[in-house]
Amino acid sequence: MLTYNDLQQRCCAFASALINAGLRPGDIVSVMMRNTHHVLEAHYSVPLAGGIINAINTRLDSKSVGYILDHSTARFLLVDAESVGVACEAVALVDHKIKIIITGMADCPKELVDYEEFLATCSGNSCPTVLEDEWSPISLGYTSGTTGKPKGVLCHHRGAYINSLGNVLAARMDDRTNYLWTLPMFHCNGWSHTWGVTAVGGTHVCLPRIDPEYIMQLIEGEGITHMCAAPVVMKMMLHWAEAHNYRLSQPVRILTGGAPPASRTIIEMEEIGFQVIQIFGQTETTGPSLIWEESPDHEMLSIQDRARLKTRQGHRHVTVEGAIVANPETLQELPRDGTSMGELMLRGNSVMMGYLNDPDATNVALRGGWFHTGDLAVRHPDGSFEIKDRAKDIIISGGENISCLEIEEVLHLHIDVQHVAVVARQDEKWGEHPCAFIELKPGAEKITEVELIEFCRGHLAGFKIPKSIIFGVLPKTETGKIQKFLLRERLRHFDQVVEVRK
């Protein structure tokens, strides 16, 4: 148990030690660790020292980590015992020198530096000087890899500050908040909650790995009030709760994002006592930018209708300057009629500085004074936003546009379906058609492709029904995002083999 006074002393010591070890303003300090207080400390220590924190996905392989370390020119790497093997292999792939600092290893190899011993090299109790320019970079986050090669997103101190306050306002956090770290801190710096929870004086409860039973124990034992989780984590919690006939003793506000949750998942979570709040954000916006909040009118609706509304991404944070659905070429805002589909665009202080060493991609993403999210959305008459799909995920079949998300929402209604991903598949007649990849729930009875297609007929127009369904475990990132680019590669390889056989 650490107090905020303890945290301040340790952060000042780490910042001082980094400077003594040669850190210069603007240097990158990478962190590759599970959710522990060490990662939280790094989110304060590195900026205090004038550095830029680069939190790395702990599930990446050494080649991917090596690319990030090389591209960012990181000078320090903070790792835990579980990640040290991959980290050392990654550092060996990089030409420049990187100092590795490790936690949780009893016998630290001499080529590495023990974290606690490193803290002891600080210069007394002094903290580095205050920030001189709030527009200087605070973090470098690499995109999640759902579309291939990651880009380095630079965000500044002002954006992190503004976004953190927007988060705690939207999530209704205060000094009575007990926040459970089910969300990886490496993902968008924990959606800025690393800084936001501290801003209101809440309690951070760190969780190194996802374990549904332990999550439920911490919720009850620590009096958890808030947490974040991708839909895949919520489903893990639901399966455990169902198996143990469990229901919360007090409500917990759970923010979900990364991938839109199915309305069925929302209903089941609320039935066991969670208050589900949909959010939307990207690495490029320093975390969440939109949030769905219920109004008093929604209390009159059925739980099914409320859940359908909650699958929307909601309204912009008060700290986000602008959010529109517009034509991406003309930047003309579209009508708020719930049907006119365009690109979701954002602007404000929380938008990134740009992509590291990639001015062309930066100019494309920020053209016209707006950040182009790449998400296709509609805006409803009440002003709320609803994402229909990623621009690249829209399927064009026989000249008709088909939303993958719409099909996925329907397939999620089937009682035996755990995870769904719909992608375009080549079609000789229609150009392409929807292909659904299905991961069944553990212990579910085996269902056939024909049965699922028939199930869809009761919910979808004929041209939207998947023509092919493939069963198996779906590839996911650490944050629960399904890696559709891997599924597309799998399809291309399969179709090429079929073509050769013909």
Short mmCIF file of C-alpha atoms in Angstrom, two decimals:
data_model
loop_
_atom_site.label_atom_id
_atom_site.label_comp_id
_atom_site.label_asym_id
_atom_site.label_seq_id
_atom_site.Cartn_x
_atom_site.Cartn_y
_atom_site.Cartn_z
CA MET A 1 0.00 0.00 0.00
CA LEU A 2 1.42 3.35 -1.07
CA THR A 3 0.15 6.76 0.00
CA TYR A 4 0.29 9.75 -2.33
CA ASN A 5 3.16 11.05 -0.24
CA ASP A 6 5.02 7.79 -0.91
CA LEU A 7 4.21 8.09 -4.61
CA GLN A 8 5.57 11.61 -4.77
CA GLN A 9 8.83 10.67 -3.08
CA ARG A 10 9.36 7.64 -5.33
CA CYS A 11 8.51 9.59 -8.49
CA CYS A 12 10.92 12.40 -7.58
CA ALA A 13 13.63 9.83 -6.85
CA PHE A 14 13.09 8.05 -10.18
CA ALA A 15 13.07 11.35 -12.12
CA SER A 16 16.28 12.46 -10.40
CA ALA A 17 17.91 9.08 -11.05
CA LEU A 18 17.02 9.27 -14.75
CA ILE A 19 18.63 12.70 -15.03
CA ASN A 20 21.73 11.48 -13.19
CA ALA A 21 21.89 8.55 -15.64
CA GLY A 22 22.04 10.96 -18.57
CA LEU A 23 18.41 11.55 -19.57
CA ARG A 24 18.09 14.70 -21.66
CA PRO A 25 14.88 16.68 -22.29
CA GLY A 26 12.86 14.93 -24.99
CA ASP A 27 14.50 11.52 -24.53
CA ILE A 28 12.24 8.47 -24.75
CA VAL A 29 11.81 6.17 -21.75
CA SER A 30 10.00 2.97 -22.74
CA VAL A 31 8.00 0.91 -20.25
CA MET A 32 7.02 -2.71 -20.86
CA MET A 33 5.28 -4.02 -17.75
CA ARG A 34 2.03 -5.39 -16.39
CA ASN A 35 -0.19 -3.08 -14.32
CA THR A 36 1.80 -2.37 -11.15
CA HIS A 37 2.60 0.77 -9.16
CA HIS A 38 5.91 0.94 -11.05
CA VAL A 39 4.09 1.77 -14.31
CA LEU A 40 2.03 4.39 -12.49
CA GLU A 41 5.22 5.90 -11.07
CA ALA A 42 6.77 6.05 -14.54
CA HIS A 43 3.82 8.13 -15.79
CA TYR A 44 4.91 10.87 -13.37
CA SER A 45 8.65 10.31 -13.11
CA VAL A 46 9.46 10.37 -16.82
CA PRO A 47 7.63 13.69 -17.53
CA LEU A 48 9.11 15.14 -14.31
CA ALA A 49 12.58 14.41 -15.68
CA GLY A 50 11.71 16.05 -19.00
CA GLY A 51 11.43 12.76 -20.85
CA ILE A 52 8.67 11.22 -22.97
CA ILE A 53 7.01 8.04 -21.72
CA ASN A 54 6.50 5.23 -24.23
CA ALA A 55 4.31 2.46 -22.79
CA ILE A 56 4.65 -0.75 -24.84
CA ASN A 57 2.14 -3.58 -25.23
CA THR A 58 3.38 -6.52 -23.12
CA ARG A 59 2.06 -9.08 -25.62
CA LEU A 60 4.23 -7.94 -28.51
CA ASP A 61 7.03 -10.16 -29.79
CA SER A 62 10.68 -9.12 -29.71
CA LYS A 63 10.71 -8.03 -33.37
CA SER A 64 7.75 -5.68 -32.83
CA VAL A 65 9.24 -4.30 -29.62
CA GLY A 66 12.59 -3.86 -31.37
CA TYR A 67 10.90 -1.84 -34.10
CA ILE A 68 9.37 0.50 -31.48
CA LEU A 69 12.64 0.89 -29.59
CA ASP A 70 14.51 1.60 -32.81
CA HIS A 71 11.91 3.95 -34.30
CA SER A 72 11.56 5.91 -31.05
CA THR A 73 15.33 5.90 -30.30
CA ALA A 74 14.47 5.02 -26.70
CA ARG A 75 17.37 5.40 -24.25
CA PHE A 76 15.84 3.64 -21.21
CA LEU A 77 13.58 0.59 -20.91
CA LEU A 78 11.70 -0.28 -17.73
CA VAL A 79 10.56 -3.93 -17.64
CA ASP A 80 9.30 -6.55 -15.20
CA ALA A 81 10.55 -10.11 -14.78
CA GLU A 82 7.84 -11.48 -17.10
CA SER A 83 8.83 -9.23 -20.00
CA VAL A 84 12.61 -9.23 -19.58
CA GLY A 85 13.25 -12.08 -22.04
CA VAL A 86 11.41 -10.40 -24.91
CA ALA A 87 12.88 -7.02 -23.90
CA CYS A 88 16.48 -8.25 -24.03
CA GLU A 89 15.91 -9.89 -27.42
CA ALA A 90 14.38 -6.64 -28.69
CA VAL A 91 17.26 -4.49 -27.42
CA ALA A 92 19.70 -6.82 -29.20
CA LEU A 93 18.01 -5.88 -32.49
CA VAL A 94 18.62 -2.16 -31.96
CA ASP A 95 21.86 -0.39 -32.89
CA HIS A 96 21.83 2.31 -30.21
CA LYS A 97 22.46 1.73 -26.50
CA ILE A 98 19.50 1.24 -24.15
CA LYS A 99 19.72 0.98 -20.36
CA ILE A 100 17.35 -1.75 -19.06
CA ILE A 101 15.85 -1.23 -15.59
CA ILE A 102 14.02 -4.20 -14.12
CA THR A 103 11.57 -4.88 -11.29
CA GLY A 104 10.61 -8.12 -9.58
CA MET A 105 13.76 -10.15 -10.23
CA ALA A 106 15.52 -11.58 -7.18
CA ASP A 107 18.90 -12.13 -8.85
CA CYS A 108 19.28 -9.24 -11.27
CA PRO A 109 21.82 -9.95 -14.06
CA LYS A 110 24.71 -7.48 -13.98
CA GLU A 111 23.91 -6.15 -17.46
CA LEU A 112 20.55 -4.96 -16.07
CA VAL A 113 19.77 -2.42 -13.33
CA ASP A 114 17.44 -3.19 -10.41
CA TYR A 115 14.65 -0.60 -10.14
CA GLU A 116 14.95 0.00 -6.39
CA GLU A 117 18.74 0.27 -6.64
CA PHE A 118 18.30 2.72 -9.51
CA LEU A 119 16.03 4.90 -7.34
CA ALA A 120 18.79 5.03 -4.75
CA THR A 121 21.05 6.84 -7.24
CA CYS A 122 18.86 9.97 -7.03
CA SER A 123 20.19 13.30 -5.79
CA GLY A 124 18.63 13.59 -2.35
CA ASN A 125 14.94 14.46 -2.08
CA SER A 126 14.94 17.16 -4.75
CA CYS A 127 12.46 17.08 -7.63
CA PRO A 128 13.33 18.35 -11.11
CA THR A 129 12.11 21.81 -12.15
CA VAL A 130 8.53 22.49 -13.20
CA LEU A 131 7.39 22.20 -16.81
CA GLU A 132 8.32 25.21 -18.92
CA ASP A 133 6.23 24.46 -22.04
CA GLU A 134 2.88 22.67 -21.79
CA TRP A 135 2.96 21.99 -25.54
CA SER A 136 6.07 19.81 -25.20
CA PRO A 137 5.54 16.05 -25.69
CA ILE A 138 4.62 13.88 -22.69
CA SER A 139 3.95 10.52 -24.31
CA LEU A 140 4.69 8.43 -27.38
CA GLY A 141 2.12 5.70 -27.98
CA TYR A 142 2.19 3.27 -30.86
CA THR A 143 -1.04 2.35 -32.59
CA SER A 144 -2.37 -1.05 -31.64
CA GLY A 145 -1.48 -3.01 -34.75
CA THR A 146 -5.03 -3.85 -35.87
CA THR A 147 -4.16 -2.48 -39.31
CA GLY A 148 -0.53 -3.57 -39.64
CA LYS A 149 2.62 -1.50 -39.04
CA PRO A 150 2.19 0.79 -35.99
CA LYS A 151 2.71 4.56 -36.03
CA GLY A 152 4.21 6.55 -33.16
CA VAL A 153 1.68 9.03 -31.78
CA LEU A 154 3.14 12.04 -29.97
CA CYS A 155 0.88 13.70 -27.40
CA HIS A 156 1.68 16.81 -25.34
CA HIS A 157 1.36 17.78 -21.69
CA ARG A 158 -1.60 20.09 -22.28
CA GLY A 159 -3.54 17.36 -24.06
CA ALA A 160 -2.89 14.85 -21.29
CA TYR A 161 -3.92 17.40 -18.66
CA ILE A 162 -7.12 18.40 -20.48
CA ASN A 163 -8.07 14.82 -21.36
CA SER A 164 -7.50 13.59 -17.81
CA LEU A 165 -9.87 16.21 -16.41
CA GLY A 166 -12.42 15.49 -19.13
CA ASN A 167 -12.33 11.80 -18.22
CA VAL A 168 -12.92 12.23 -14.51
CA LEU A 169 -15.71 14.73 -15.14
CA ALA A 170 -17.43 12.40 -17.60
CA ALA A 171 -16.98 9.29 -15.44
CA ARG A 172 -18.02 11.14 -12.27
CA MET A 173 -14.86 10.40 -10.30
CA ASP A 174 -13.85 12.15 -7.07
CA ASP A 175 -11.78 11.55 -3.92
CA ARG A 176 -14.06 8.63 -2.98
CA THR A 177 -13.25 6.83 -6.23
CA ASN A 178 -11.63 3.40 -5.97
CA TYR A 179 -10.40 2.66 -9.49
CA LEU A 180 -9.50 -0.91 -10.51
CA TRP A 181 -6.79 -1.21 -13.17
CA THR A 182 -8.29 -3.87 -15.45
CA LEU A 183 -7.37 -1.66 -18.43
CA PRO A 184 -3.67 -2.00 -19.37
CA MET A 185 -1.76 1.18 -18.56
CA PHE A 186 0.14 0.74 -21.82
CA HIS A 187 -3.08 1.32 -23.76
CA CYS A 188 -3.31 5.07 -24.42
CA ASN A 189 -1.60 5.62 -21.04
CA GLY A 190 -4.55 3.91 -19.40
CA TRP A 191 -6.95 6.22 -21.29
CA SER A 192 -5.29 9.04 -19.25
CA HIS A 193 -6.71 7.58 -16.01
CA THR A 194 -3.11 7.21 -14.83
CA TRP A 195 -3.23 10.97 -14.34
CA GLY A 196 -6.99 11.53 -13.95
CA VAL A 197 -7.61 9.33 -10.91
CA THR A 198 -4.71 11.07 -9.15
CA ALA A 199 -6.10 14.49 -10.11
CA VAL A 200 -9.23 13.87 -8.01
CA GLY A 201 -7.35 12.08 -5.20
CA GLY A 202 -8.90 8.68 -5.92
CA THR A 203 -7.37 5.31 -5.06
CA HIS A 204 -5.52 3.28 -7.71
CA VAL A 205 -5.94 -0.49 -7.29
CA CYS A 206 -3.40 -2.19 -9.58
CA LEU A 207 -4.09 -5.53 -11.24
CA PRO A 208 -1.15 -7.17 -13.07
CA ARG A 209 -3.22 -9.68 -15.06
CA ILE A 210 -6.84 -10.38 -15.92
CA ASP A 211 -8.45 -12.99 -13.69
CA PRO A 212 -12.28 -12.77 -13.45
CA GLU A 213 -12.43 -14.35 -9.99
CA TYR A 214 -9.75 -12.02 -8.60
CA ILE A 215 -11.47 -9.05 -10.24
CA MET A 216 -14.70 -9.85 -8.41
CA GLN A 217 -12.80 -10.32 -5.13
CA LEU A 218 -11.14 -6.91 -5.52
CA ILE A 219 -14.44 -5.25 -6.41
CA GLU A 220 -15.93 -6.43 -3.13
CA GLY A 221 -12.82 -6.25 -0.94
CA GLU A 222 -11.59 -2.83 -2.12
CA GLY A 223 -14.99 -1.24 -2.61
CA ILE A 224 -14.31 -0.58 -6.30
CA THR A 225 -16.44 2.21 -7.77
CA HIS A 226 -14.95 2.55 -11.28
CA MET A 227 -13.12 0.42 -13.80
CA CYS A 228 -12.55 0.15 -17.56
CA ALA A 229 -12.73 -2.97 -19.69
CA ALA A 230 -12.88 -3.97 -23.32
CA PRO A 231 -15.90 -6.10 -24.32
CA VAL A 232 -13.73 -9.23 -24.27
CA VAL A 233 -12.92 -8.67 -20.57
CA MET A 234 -16.56 -8.00 -19.74
CA LYS A 235 -17.47 -11.33 -21.32
CA MET A 236 -14.88 -13.13 -19.20
CA MET A 237 -16.43 -11.54 -16.12
CA LEU A 238 -19.93 -12.50 -17.25
CA HIS A 239 -19.00 -16.16 -17.73
CA TRP A 240 -17.51 -16.30 -14.23
CA ALA A 241 -20.55 -14.55 -12.72
CA GLU A 242 -22.91 -16.93 -14.48
CA ALA A 243 -20.97 -20.00 -13.31
CA HIS A 244 -20.99 -18.75 -9.70
CA ASN A 245 -24.46 -17.15 -9.66
CA TYR A 246 -22.77 -13.87 -8.73
CA ARG A 247 -24.19 -10.37 -8.45
CA LEU A 248 -22.50 -7.18 -7.22
CA SER A 249 -23.28 -6.00 -3.71
CA GLN A 250 -22.92 -2.38 -4.89
CA PRO A 251 -23.03 -0.76 -8.35
CA VAL A 252 -19.78 -0.24 -10.28
CA ARG A 253 -19.41 2.16 -13.19
CA ILE A 254 -17.57 0.34 -15.97
CA LEU A 255 -16.35 2.25 -19.01
CA THR A 256 -15.94 0.20 -22.15
CA GLY A 257 -14.37 0.98 -25.50
CA GLY A 258 -11.80 -0.22 -27.98
CA ALA A 259 -14.51 -2.19 -29.76
CA PRO A 260 -18.25 -1.49 -29.61
CA PRO A 261 -19.96 -3.83 -27.12
CA ALA A 262 -22.99 -5.80 -28.24
CA SER A 263 -26.31 -4.76 -26.67
CA ARG A 264 -26.65 -8.28 -25.26
CA THR A 265 -23.35 -7.86 -23.38
CA ILE A 266 -24.55 -4.55 -21.93
CA ILE A 267 -27.83 -6.10 -20.77
CA GLU A 268 -26.08 -9.04 -19.08
CA MET A 269 -23.55 -6.77 -17.35
CA GLU A 270 -26.26 -4.50 -16.00
CA GLU A 271 -28.29 -7.48 -14.79
CA ILE A 272 -25.44 -8.39 -12.40
CA GLY A 273 -25.05 -4.82 -11.15
CA PHE A 274 -22.63 -2.96 -13.44
CA GLN A 275 -23.42 0.46 -14.90
CA VAL A 276 -22.03 0.22 -18.43
CA ILE A 277 -20.80 3.42 -20.07
CA GLN A 278 -19.70 3.40 -23.71
CA ILE A 279 -16.77 5.65 -24.61
CA PHE A 280 -14.83 6.38 -27.78
CA GLY A 281 -11.30 7.55 -28.25
CA GLN A 282 -8.06 6.80 -30.03
CA THR A 283 -4.36 6.95 -29.29
CA GLU A 284 -4.32 10.08 -31.45
CA THR A 285 -6.79 11.85 -29.10
CA THR A 286 -4.90 11.04 -25.87
CA GLY A 287 -7.73 8.69 -24.92
CA PRO A 288 -11.53 9.04 -24.70
CA SER A 289 -13.24 11.88 -26.56
CA LEU A 290 -16.89 10.78 -26.63
CA ILE A 291 -18.99 9.24 -23.86
CA TRP A 292 -22.55 7.95 -23.62
CA GLU A 293 -24.55 9.19 -20.68
CA GLU A 294 -28.14 8.33 -19.82
CA SER A 295 -30.73 11.05 -19.41
CA PRO A 296 -33.80 10.86 -17.13
CA ASP A 297 -35.93 10.08 -20.20
CA HIS A 298 -34.05 6.82 -20.70
CA GLU A 299 -35.35 5.47 -17.38
CA MET A 300 -38.75 5.05 -19.02
CA LEU A 301 -37.34 2.69 -21.63
CA SER A 302 -36.98 -1.09 -21.43
CA ILE A 303 -33.57 -2.50 -20.60
CA GLN A 304 -33.31 -3.74 -24.20
CA ASP A 305 -33.96 -0.27 -25.64
CA ARG A 306 -31.56 1.35 -23.17
CA ALA A 307 -28.87 -1.17 -24.10
CA ARG A 308 -29.31 -0.42 -27.80
CA LEU A 309 -28.86 3.28 -27.05
CA LYS A 310 -25.76 2.53 -24.99
CA THR A 311 -24.05 0.94 -27.98
CA ARG A 312 -23.74 4.48 -29.32
CA GLN A 313 -20.57 6.42 -28.59
CA GLY A 314 -22.52 9.36 -27.16
CA HIS A 315 -21.53 13.01 -26.94
CA ARG A 316 -18.17 14.77 -26.86
CA HIS A 317 -16.34 15.37 -23.61
CA VAL A 318 -16.67 18.89 -22.30
CA THR A 319 -12.91 19.28 -22.88
CA VAL A 320 -13.15 18.32 -26.58
CA GLU A 321 -13.54 21.44 -28.72
CA GLY A 322 -15.38 19.90 -31.65
CA ALA A 323 -16.82 16.66 -32.98
CA ILE A 324 -18.67 16.28 -36.29
CA VAL A 325 -19.74 13.72 -38.86
CA ALA A 326 -18.75 15.12 -42.23
CA ASN A 327 -17.78 14.43 -45.81
CA PRO A 328 -14.03 13.66 -45.50
CA GLU A 329 -13.22 15.45 -48.74
CA THR A 330 -15.29 18.63 -48.46
CA LEU A 331 -15.41 18.72 -44.62
CA GLN A 332 -19.11 19.58 -44.98
CA GLU A 333 -21.00 18.50 -41.85
CA LEU A 334 -23.83 16.04 -42.55
CA PRO A 335 -27.40 16.23 -41.22
CA ARG A 336 -28.11 14.92 -37.73
CA ASP A 337 -30.72 12.47 -38.96
CA GLY A 338 -29.30 9.15 -37.79
CA THR A 339 -28.83 7.92 -41.36
CA SER A 340 -26.40 10.26 -43.17
CA MET A 341 -23.05 8.48 -42.84
CA GLY A 342 -19.72 10.27 -42.99
CA GLU A 343 -16.38 10.32 -41.21
CA LEU A 344 -16.17 11.14 -37.52
CA MET A 345 -13.78 14.06 -37.03
CA LEU A 346 -12.47 15.63 -33.83
CA ARG A 347 -10.48 18.67 -32.81
CA GLY A 348 -9.24 20.26 -29.62
CA ASN A 349 -6.32 20.33 -27.21
CA SER A 350 -6.38 16.57 -26.69
CA VAL A 351 -5.56 15.81 -30.34
CA MET A 352 -2.03 14.55 -30.95
CA MET A 353 0.95 16.63 -32.05
CA GLY A 354 1.47 14.20 -34.93
CA TYR A 355 3.11 10.92 -35.90
CA LEU A 356 6.79 10.62 -35.02
CA ASN A 357 9.00 11.02 -38.10
CA ASP A 358 6.02 10.69 -40.44
CA PRO A 359 4.94 14.14 -41.69
CA ASP A 360 2.97 12.73 -44.64
CA ALA A 361 0.73 10.57 -42.41
CA THR A 362 0.39 13.48 -39.98
CA ASN A 363 -0.79 15.84 -42.71
CA VAL A 364 -3.34 13.31 -43.94
CA ALA A 365 -4.71 12.66 -40.46
CA LEU A 366 -4.95 16.36 -39.52
CA ARG A 367 -6.01 17.83 -42.85
CA GLY A 368 -8.45 20.70 -42.81
CA GLY A 369 -7.93 21.43 -39.12
CA TRP A 370 -9.67 18.23 -38.00
CA PHE A 371 -8.38 14.86 -36.84
CA HIS A 372 -9.79 12.28 -39.26
CA THR A 373 -10.58 9.22 -37.15
CA GLY A 374 -11.15 6.86 -40.07
CA ASP A 375 -14.45 5.81 -38.48
CA LEU A 376 -17.71 6.05 -40.39
CA ALA A 377 -20.54 7.32 -38.22
CA VAL A 378 -23.97 8.92 -38.12
CA ARG A 379 -25.24 11.61 -35.80
CA HIS A 380 -28.70 11.35 -34.30
CA PRO A 381 -31.18 14.19 -33.79
CA ASP A 382 -30.28 14.28 -30.06
CA GLY A 383 -26.67 15.05 -31.06
CA SER A 384 -25.26 11.64 -30.11
CA PHE A 385 -22.72 9.89 -32.33
CA GLU A 386 -22.95 6.30 -33.46
CA ILE A 387 -20.05 4.63 -35.23
CA LYS A 388 -21.13 2.32 -38.01
CA ASP A 389 -17.72 0.98 -39.05
CA ARG A 390 -14.12 1.73 -39.84
CA ALA A 391 -13.90 3.22 -43.32
CA LYS A 392 -11.76 0.28 -44.44
CA ASP A 393 -14.27 -2.23 -43.01
CA ILE A 394 -17.30 -1.21 -45.06
CA ILE A 395 -18.24 -4.06 -47.41
CA ILE A 396 -19.44 -3.09 -50.89
CA SER A 397 -21.50 -5.95 -52.28
CA GLY A 398 -23.23 -5.45 -55.62
CA GLY A 399 -22.97 -1.69 -55.16
CA GLU A 400 -24.58 -1.79 -51.69
CA ASN A 401 -22.68 -0.61 -48.60
CA ILE A 402 -22.82 -3.10 -45.72
CA SER A 403 -21.73 -2.31 -42.16
CA CYS A 404 -19.71 -5.06 -40.48
CA LEU A 405 -20.81 -3.76 -37.07
CA GLU A 406 -24.48 -4.24 -37.92
CA ILE A 407 -23.92 -7.90 -38.79
CA GLU A 408 -21.71 -8.42 -35.72
CA GLU A 409 -24.43 -6.97 -33.47
CA VAL A 410 -26.92 -9.51 -34.82
CA LEU A 411 -24.59 -12.49 -34.48
CA HIS A 412 -23.83 -11.46 -30.89
CA LEU A 413 -27.53 -12.05 -30.14
CA HIS A 414 -27.05 -15.80 -30.62
CA ILE A 415 -26.75 -17.44 -27.21
CA ASP A 416 -23.75 -19.59 -28.18
CA VAL A 417 -21.64 -16.85 -29.79
CA GLN A 418 -18.72 -15.44 -27.80
CA HIS A 419 -16.82 -13.21 -30.29
CA VAL A 420 -17.58 -12.11 -33.85
CA ALA A 421 -15.61 -10.40 -36.59
CA VAL A 422 -17.06 -9.73 -40.03
CA VAL A 423 -14.79 -8.88 -42.97
CA ALA A 424 -15.14 -8.60 -46.73
CA ARG A 425 -14.46 -11.69 -48.83
CA GLN A 426 -13.99 -11.72 -52.60
CA ASP A 427 -17.06 -12.75 -54.55
CA GLU A 428 -17.08 -13.49 -58.29
CA LYS A 429 -20.64 -12.20 -58.72
CA TRP A 430 -21.00 -9.39 -56.17
CA GLY A 431 -17.40 -8.20 -55.88
CA GLU A 432 -17.29 -9.04 -52.18
CA HIS A 433 -19.58 -10.45 -49.54
CA PRO A 434 -19.69 -10.54 -45.73
CA CYS A 435 -17.68 -13.35 -44.15
CA ALA A 436 -18.17 -13.91 -40.42
CA PHE A 437 -15.49 -15.35 -38.15
CA ILE A 438 -17.11 -16.85 -35.05
CA GLU A 439 -15.62 -17.85 -31.70
CA LEU A 440 -18.14 -19.85 -29.66
CA LYS A 441 -18.63 -19.62 -25.91
CA PRO A 442 -16.76 -22.24 -23.81
CA GLY A 443 -18.92 -25.33 -23.53
CA ALA A 444 -21.38 -24.14 -26.18
CA GLU A 445 -23.05 -26.76 -28.34
CA LYS A 446 -21.61 -26.95 -31.82
CA ILE A 447 -23.67 -25.00 -34.32
CA THR A 448 -23.35 -25.10 -38.08
CA GLU A 449 -22.75 -22.44 -40.68
CA VAL A 450 -26.23 -23.03 -42.09
CA GLU A 451 -27.87 -22.57 -38.67
CA LEU A 452 -26.15 -19.22 -38.10
CA ILE A 453 -27.01 -17.97 -41.57
CA GLU A 454 -30.66 -18.88 -40.95
CA PHE A 455 -30.48 -17.07 -37.60
CA CYS A 456 -29.37 -13.92 -39.44
CA ARG A 457 -32.35 -14.07 -41.83
CA GLY A 458 -34.69 -13.03 -39.04
CA HIS A 459 -32.69 -9.87 -38.34
CA LEU A 460 -31.00 -8.67 -41.54
CA ALA A 461 -31.87 -7.73 -45.09
CA GLY A 462 -30.97 -10.50 -47.53
CA PHE A 463 -27.93 -8.77 -49.07
CA LYS A 464 -26.42 -8.21 -45.59
CA ILE A 465 -26.51 -11.87 -44.52
CA PRO A 466 -23.04 -13.52 -44.36
CA LYS A 467 -22.47 -15.95 -47.20
CA SER A 468 -19.66 -17.71 -45.39
CA ILE A 469 -18.92 -18.38 -41.71
CA ILE A 470 -15.65 -19.66 -40.26
CA PHE A 471 -15.36 -20.99 -36.70
CA GLY A 472 -12.29 -20.72 -34.47
CA VAL A 473 -10.43 -18.59 -31.93
CA LEU A 474 -10.11 -14.98 -33.09
CA PRO A 475 -6.77 -13.13 -32.87
CA LYS A 476 -6.93 -10.21 -30.43
CA THR A 477 -4.73 -7.46 -29.08
CA GLU A 478 -4.06 -7.15 -25.32
CA THR A 479 -6.93 -4.66 -25.09
CA GLY A 480 -9.45 -7.01 -26.68
CA LYS A 481 -9.51 -5.57 -30.20
CA ILE A 482 -9.95 -8.27 -32.80
CA GLN A 483 -7.15 -8.09 -35.36
CA LYS A 484 -9.15 -8.08 -38.56
CA PHE A 485 -6.09 -7.60 -40.75
CA LEU A 486 -4.94 -11.08 -39.68
CA LEU A 487 -8.36 -12.50 -40.56
CA ARG A 488 -8.19 -10.84 -43.98
CA GLU A 489 -4.74 -12.36 -44.53
CA ARG A 490 -6.10 -15.74 -43.50
CA LEU A 491 -8.93 -15.38 -46.02
CA ARG A 492 -6.63 -14.26 -48.84
CA HIS A 493 -4.33 -17.23 -48.24
CA PHE A 494 -7.27 -19.65 -48.13
CA ASP A 495 -8.86 -18.24 -51.31
CA GLN A 496 -5.52 -18.35 -53.14
CA VAL A 497 -5.13 -22.04 -52.26
CA VAL A 498 -8.66 -22.72 -53.49
CA GLU A 499 -7.95 -20.86 -56.74
CA VAL A 500 -4.77 -22.89 -57.35
CA ARG A 501 -6.66 -26.14 -56.76
CA LYS A 502 -9.25 -25.09 -59.33
#
